[in-house]
Amino acid sequence: MTSRYVIVGGGIAGVSCAEQLSQLDSKCEIILVSESNLIKSVTNFRKVGRALEEFGVKETSTSCLTQQCPNVKVIIQRVTGHVAKDKVQIQNLPHTFLLALSHRK
């Protein structure tokens, strides 16, 4: 049984989500859609209090993420809009990906 996740955005939230999903389930397929081949990731993470965290931000290439998380595939394209409630259309690609849904086979 495999799961597929599609994450839109190569910022801190999207990249952190992809990294966490990859750590939780190394067999799932994760697709990160980013408009740029440069993504932002968290560095020097430190928990300061119960609800307070401190960290830095580093801009790296997408290849750093895919080397660290082999089950993450990065698609460098622009999301042009929503096609339906749970789908997005990605510019210059004939595919419509399910957004934020788990697909089980």
Short mmCIF file of N, CA and C in Angstrom, two decimals:
data_model
loop_
_atom_site.label_atom_id
_atom_site.label_comp_id
_atom_site.label_asym_id
_atom_site.label_seq_id
_atom_site.Cartn_x
_atom_site.Cartn_y
_atom_site.Cartn_z
N MET A 1 0.84 -1.17 0.00
CA MET A 1 0.00 0.00 0.00
C MET A 1 0.90 1.24 0.00
N THR A 2 0.68 2.15 -0.94
CA THR A 2 1.47 3.38 -0.99
C THR A 2 0.56 4.58 -0.84
N SER A 3 1.14 5.65 -0.36
CA SER A 3 0.42 6.91 -0.23
C SER A 3 1.11 7.94 -1.09
N ARG A 4 0.36 8.87 -1.62
CA ARG A 4 0.92 9.96 -2.40
C ARG A 4 0.44 11.27 -1.81
N TYR A 5 1.40 12.18 -1.62
CA TYR A 5 1.08 13.51 -1.13
C TYR A 5 1.60 14.54 -2.11
N VAL A 6 0.84 15.58 -2.31
CA VAL A 6 1.27 16.70 -3.15
C VAL A 6 1.29 17.93 -2.26
N ILE A 7 2.45 18.59 -2.22
CA ILE A 7 2.61 19.79 -1.41
C ILE A 7 2.92 20.93 -2.37
N VAL A 8 2.19 22.02 -2.26
CA VAL A 8 2.40 23.17 -3.14
C VAL A 8 3.15 24.24 -2.35
N GLY A 9 4.34 24.59 -2.83
CA GLY A 9 5.11 25.65 -2.22
C GLY A 9 6.46 25.19 -1.71
N GLY A 10 7.52 25.86 -2.14
CA GLY A 10 8.88 25.53 -1.74
C GLY A 10 9.40 26.41 -0.62
N GLY A 11 8.50 27.01 0.14
CA GLY A 11 8.91 27.82 1.28
C GLY A 11 9.14 26.95 2.51
N ILE A 12 9.33 27.59 3.64
CA ILE A 12 9.63 26.86 4.87
C ILE A 12 8.53 25.85 5.22
N ALA A 13 7.29 26.26 5.12
CA ALA A 13 6.18 25.36 5.49
C ALA A 13 6.11 24.14 4.57
N GLY A 14 6.19 24.36 3.26
CA GLY A 14 6.10 23.25 2.31
C GLY A 14 7.27 22.28 2.44
N VAL A 15 8.48 22.81 2.55
CA VAL A 15 9.67 21.96 2.66
C VAL A 15 9.66 21.20 3.98
N SER A 16 9.30 21.88 5.07
CA SER A 16 9.24 21.22 6.38
C SER A 16 8.20 20.09 6.36
N CYS A 17 7.08 20.34 5.71
CA CYS A 17 6.04 19.32 5.59
C CYS A 17 6.56 18.11 4.82
N ALA A 18 7.25 18.34 3.71
CA ALA A 18 7.81 17.25 2.91
C ALA A 18 8.84 16.45 3.71
N GLU A 19 9.70 17.15 4.45
CA GLU A 19 10.72 16.47 5.26
C GLU A 19 10.08 15.61 6.35
N GLN A 20 9.07 16.15 7.03
CA GLN A 20 8.41 15.42 8.10
C GLN A 20 7.66 14.19 7.56
N LEU A 21 6.95 14.36 6.45
CA LEU A 21 6.25 13.21 5.84
C LEU A 21 7.25 12.13 5.44
N SER A 22 8.37 12.54 4.88
CA SER A 22 9.40 11.60 4.46
C SER A 22 9.96 10.82 5.66
N GLN A 23 10.16 11.50 6.78
CA GLN A 23 10.66 10.83 7.99
C GLN A 23 9.62 9.89 8.58
N LEU A 24 8.35 10.29 8.53
CA LEU A 24 7.29 9.46 9.10
C LEU A 24 7.00 8.22 8.27
N ASP A 25 7.12 8.34 6.94
CA ASP A 25 6.82 7.21 6.05
C ASP A 25 7.76 7.27 4.85
N SER A 26 8.85 6.55 4.93
CA SER A 26 9.85 6.59 3.85
C SER A 26 9.40 5.87 2.59
N LYS A 27 8.26 5.16 2.64
CA LYS A 27 7.75 4.45 1.47
C LYS A 27 6.71 5.25 0.69
N CYS A 28 6.23 6.36 1.27
CA CYS A 28 5.22 7.15 0.57
C CYS A 28 5.87 8.01 -0.52
N GLU A 29 5.09 8.34 -1.52
CA GLU A 29 5.55 9.21 -2.60
C GLU A 29 5.11 10.64 -2.28
N ILE A 30 6.07 11.56 -2.28
CA ILE A 30 5.79 12.95 -1.96
C ILE A 30 6.20 13.80 -3.15
N ILE A 31 5.28 14.62 -3.64
CA ILE A 31 5.56 15.53 -4.74
C ILE A 31 5.49 16.95 -4.19
N LEU A 32 6.58 17.69 -4.34
CA LEU A 32 6.64 19.08 -3.92
C LEU A 32 6.64 19.94 -5.17
N VAL A 33 5.66 20.81 -5.31
CA VAL A 33 5.57 21.71 -6.45
C VAL A 33 6.11 23.07 -6.02
N SER A 34 7.15 23.52 -6.72
CA SER A 34 7.78 24.80 -6.39
C SER A 34 7.96 25.60 -7.68
N GLU A 35 7.77 26.88 -7.59
CA GLU A 35 7.93 27.73 -8.77
C GLU A 35 9.41 27.93 -9.11
N SER A 36 10.27 27.72 -8.13
CA SER A 36 11.70 27.96 -8.32
C SER A 36 12.49 26.71 -7.94
N ASN A 37 13.71 26.59 -8.48
CA ASN A 37 14.55 25.46 -8.07
C ASN A 37 15.29 25.77 -6.77
N LEU A 38 15.07 26.94 -6.20
CA LEU A 38 15.60 27.29 -4.88
C LEU A 38 14.47 27.16 -3.87
N ILE A 39 14.74 26.43 -2.79
CA ILE A 39 13.74 26.25 -1.75
C ILE A 39 14.30 26.75 -0.43
N LYS A 40 13.43 26.97 0.53
CA LYS A 40 13.85 27.46 1.84
C LYS A 40 13.69 26.34 2.87
N SER A 41 14.72 26.16 3.69
CA SER A 41 14.65 25.14 4.72
C SER A 41 15.10 25.70 6.06
N VAL A 42 14.73 24.99 7.10
CA VAL A 42 15.02 25.40 8.47
C VAL A 42 16.42 24.93 8.86
N THR A 43 17.19 25.79 9.52
CA THR A 43 18.50 25.41 10.05
C THR A 43 18.57 25.80 11.52
N ASN A 44 19.47 25.19 12.24
CA ASN A 44 19.74 25.52 13.64
C ASN A 44 18.47 25.60 14.49
N PHE A 45 17.62 24.59 14.34
CA PHE A 45 16.36 24.56 15.10
C PHE A 45 16.66 24.36 16.59
N ARG A 46 15.98 25.14 17.42
CA ARG A 46 16.16 25.04 18.87
C ARG A 46 14.84 25.36 19.55
N LYS A 47 14.42 24.47 20.42
CA LYS A 47 13.19 24.70 21.19
C LYS A 47 13.56 25.58 22.38
N VAL A 48 12.95 26.76 22.47
CA VAL A 48 13.26 27.73 23.51
C VAL A 48 12.35 27.55 24.73
N GLY A 49 11.13 27.20 24.49
CA GLY A 49 10.15 27.00 25.55
C GLY A 49 9.13 25.99 25.10
N ARG A 50 8.07 25.86 25.87
CA ARG A 50 7.04 24.87 25.52
C ARG A 50 6.39 25.19 24.18
N ALA A 51 6.21 26.46 23.88
CA ALA A 51 5.55 26.84 22.63
C ALA A 51 6.40 27.81 21.81
N LEU A 52 7.67 27.94 22.13
CA LEU A 52 8.52 28.89 21.43
C LEU A 52 9.73 28.17 20.83
N GLU A 53 9.99 28.46 19.56
CA GLU A 53 11.10 27.84 18.85
C GLU A 53 11.94 28.91 18.18
N GLU A 54 13.21 28.61 17.99
CA GLU A 54 14.12 29.53 17.33
C GLU A 54 14.81 28.76 16.21
N PHE A 55 14.94 29.38 15.04
CA PHE A 55 15.59 28.71 13.92
C PHE A 55 16.05 29.74 12.90
N GLY A 56 16.93 29.28 12.03
CA GLY A 56 17.38 30.10 10.91
C GLY A 56 16.77 29.58 9.62
N VAL A 57 16.90 30.34 8.56
CA VAL A 57 16.36 29.95 7.26
C VAL A 57 17.50 29.93 6.25
N LYS A 58 17.56 28.86 5.47
CA LYS A 58 18.61 28.71 4.47
C LYS A 58 17.96 28.44 3.12
N GLU A 59 18.44 29.11 2.09
CA GLU A 59 17.95 28.88 0.73
C GLU A 59 18.91 27.90 0.05
N THR A 60 18.36 26.77 -0.42
CA THR A 60 19.18 25.74 -1.07
C THR A 60 18.51 25.29 -2.36
N SER A 61 19.22 24.48 -3.11
CA SER A 61 18.63 23.94 -4.34
C SER A 61 17.74 22.75 -3.99
N THR A 62 16.86 22.43 -4.89
CA THR A 62 15.94 21.31 -4.66
C THR A 62 16.69 19.98 -4.58
N SER A 63 17.86 19.89 -5.19
CA SER A 63 18.61 18.64 -5.15
C SER A 63 19.05 18.28 -3.73
N CYS A 64 19.26 19.27 -2.88
CA CYS A 64 19.60 19.00 -1.47
C CYS A 64 18.46 18.26 -0.78
N LEU A 65 17.23 18.68 -1.05
CA LEU A 65 16.07 18.02 -0.45
C LEU A 65 15.90 16.60 -0.98
N THR A 66 16.04 16.42 -2.28
CA THR A 66 15.82 15.08 -2.85
C THR A 66 16.94 14.11 -2.47
N GLN A 67 18.13 14.61 -2.19
CA GLN A 67 19.20 13.73 -1.69
C GLN A 67 18.92 13.31 -0.25
N GLN A 68 18.44 14.24 0.55
CA GLN A 68 18.14 13.97 1.95
C GLN A 68 16.89 13.10 2.09
N CYS A 69 15.93 13.31 1.21
CA CYS A 69 14.65 12.59 1.26
C CYS A 69 14.39 11.97 -0.12
N PRO A 70 14.87 10.75 -0.36
CA PRO A 70 14.77 10.16 -1.69
C PRO A 70 13.35 9.91 -2.19
N ASN A 71 12.37 9.87 -1.29
CA ASN A 71 10.99 9.66 -1.73
C ASN A 71 10.27 10.97 -2.07
N VAL A 72 11.01 12.08 -2.07
CA VAL A 72 10.44 13.37 -2.45
C VAL A 72 10.85 13.69 -3.88
N LYS A 73 9.87 13.98 -4.72
CA LYS A 73 10.12 14.40 -6.10
C LYS A 73 9.70 15.87 -6.19
N VAL A 74 10.57 16.70 -6.76
CA VAL A 74 10.25 18.12 -6.89
C VAL A 74 9.88 18.42 -8.33
N ILE A 75 8.76 19.08 -8.51
CA ILE A 75 8.33 19.54 -9.83
C ILE A 75 8.43 21.06 -9.82
N ILE A 76 9.23 21.59 -10.71
CA ILE A 76 9.42 23.05 -10.77
C ILE A 76 8.46 23.60 -11.82
N GLN A 77 7.32 24.03 -11.34
CA GLN A 77 6.26 24.59 -12.18
C GLN A 77 5.44 25.55 -11.35
N ARG A 78 4.68 26.35 -12.01
CA ARG A 78 3.80 27.31 -11.34
C ARG A 78 2.39 26.76 -11.29
N VAL A 79 1.77 26.83 -10.12
CA VAL A 79 0.37 26.45 -9.97
C VAL A 79 -0.46 27.62 -10.48
N THR A 80 -1.34 27.34 -11.44
CA THR A 80 -2.10 28.42 -12.06
C THR A 80 -3.48 28.61 -11.47
N GLY A 81 -3.98 27.64 -10.73
CA GLY A 81 -5.29 27.81 -10.12
C GLY A 81 -5.91 26.49 -9.73
N HIS A 82 -7.07 26.57 -9.11
CA HIS A 82 -7.80 25.39 -8.71
C HIS A 82 -8.70 24.92 -9.84
N VAL A 83 -8.71 23.63 -10.11
CA VAL A 83 -9.60 23.06 -11.11
C VAL A 83 -10.89 22.62 -10.44
N ALA A 84 -10.77 22.05 -9.27
CA ALA A 84 -11.92 21.60 -8.50
C ALA A 84 -11.58 21.75 -7.03
N LYS A 85 -12.49 21.36 -6.17
CA LYS A 85 -12.29 21.52 -4.73
C LYS A 85 -10.97 20.90 -4.25
N ASP A 86 -10.61 19.75 -4.77
CA ASP A 86 -9.43 19.04 -4.28
C ASP A 86 -8.35 18.86 -5.34
N LYS A 87 -8.36 19.70 -6.39
CA LYS A 87 -7.38 19.57 -7.46
C LYS A 87 -6.81 20.93 -7.84
N VAL A 88 -5.57 20.93 -8.31
CA VAL A 88 -4.96 22.14 -8.83
C VAL A 88 -4.41 21.86 -10.21
N GLN A 89 -4.35 22.88 -11.03
CA GLN A 89 -3.77 22.76 -12.37
C GLN A 89 -2.37 23.35 -12.33
N ILE A 90 -1.41 22.62 -12.84
CA ILE A 90 -0.03 23.07 -12.85
C ILE A 90 0.34 23.49 -14.26
N GLN A 91 0.88 24.69 -14.39
CA GLN A 91 1.20 25.29 -15.69
C GLN A 91 2.14 24.40 -16.51
N ASN A 92 1.85 24.26 -17.78
CA ASN A 92 2.65 23.52 -18.75
C ASN A 92 2.71 22.03 -18.52
N LEU A 93 1.88 21.50 -17.68
CA LEU A 93 1.82 20.06 -17.49
C LEU A 93 0.40 19.59 -17.78
N PRO A 94 0.26 18.45 -18.41
CA PRO A 94 -1.09 17.96 -18.73
C PRO A 94 -1.77 17.30 -17.53
N HIS A 95 -1.07 17.17 -16.40
CA HIS A 95 -1.62 16.47 -15.25
C HIS A 95 -2.39 17.41 -14.33
N THR A 96 -3.36 16.85 -13.66
CA THR A 96 -4.02 17.54 -12.56
C THR A 96 -3.75 16.71 -11.32
N PHE A 97 -3.06 17.29 -10.36
CA PHE A 97 -2.69 16.56 -9.16
C PHE A 97 -3.72 16.78 -8.06
N LEU A 98 -3.93 15.74 -7.25
CA LEU A 98 -4.75 15.91 -6.06
C LEU A 98 -3.93 16.66 -5.03
N LEU A 99 -4.51 17.64 -4.44
CA LEU A 99 -3.82 18.47 -3.45
C LEU A 99 -4.19 18.05 -2.04
N ALA A 100 -3.17 17.72 -1.24
CA ALA A 100 -3.31 17.43 0.19
C ALA A 100 -4.23 16.24 0.48
N LEU A 101 -4.31 15.30 -0.44
CA LEU A 101 -5.09 14.08 -0.19
C LEU A 101 -4.16 12.89 -0.27
N SER A 102 -4.45 11.90 0.52
CA SER A 102 -3.68 10.66 0.49
C SER A 102 -4.35 9.72 -0.50
N HIS A 103 -3.57 9.13 -1.40
CA HIS A 103 -4.09 8.21 -2.41
C HIS A 103 -3.54 6.83 -2.11
N ARG A 104 -4.38 5.88 -1.87
CA ARG A 104 -3.93 4.53 -1.52
C ARG A 104 -4.22 3.57 -2.66
N LYS A 105 -3.23 2.70 -2.93
CA LYS A 105 -3.40 1.67 -3.97
C LYS A 105 -3.45 0.31 -3.34
#
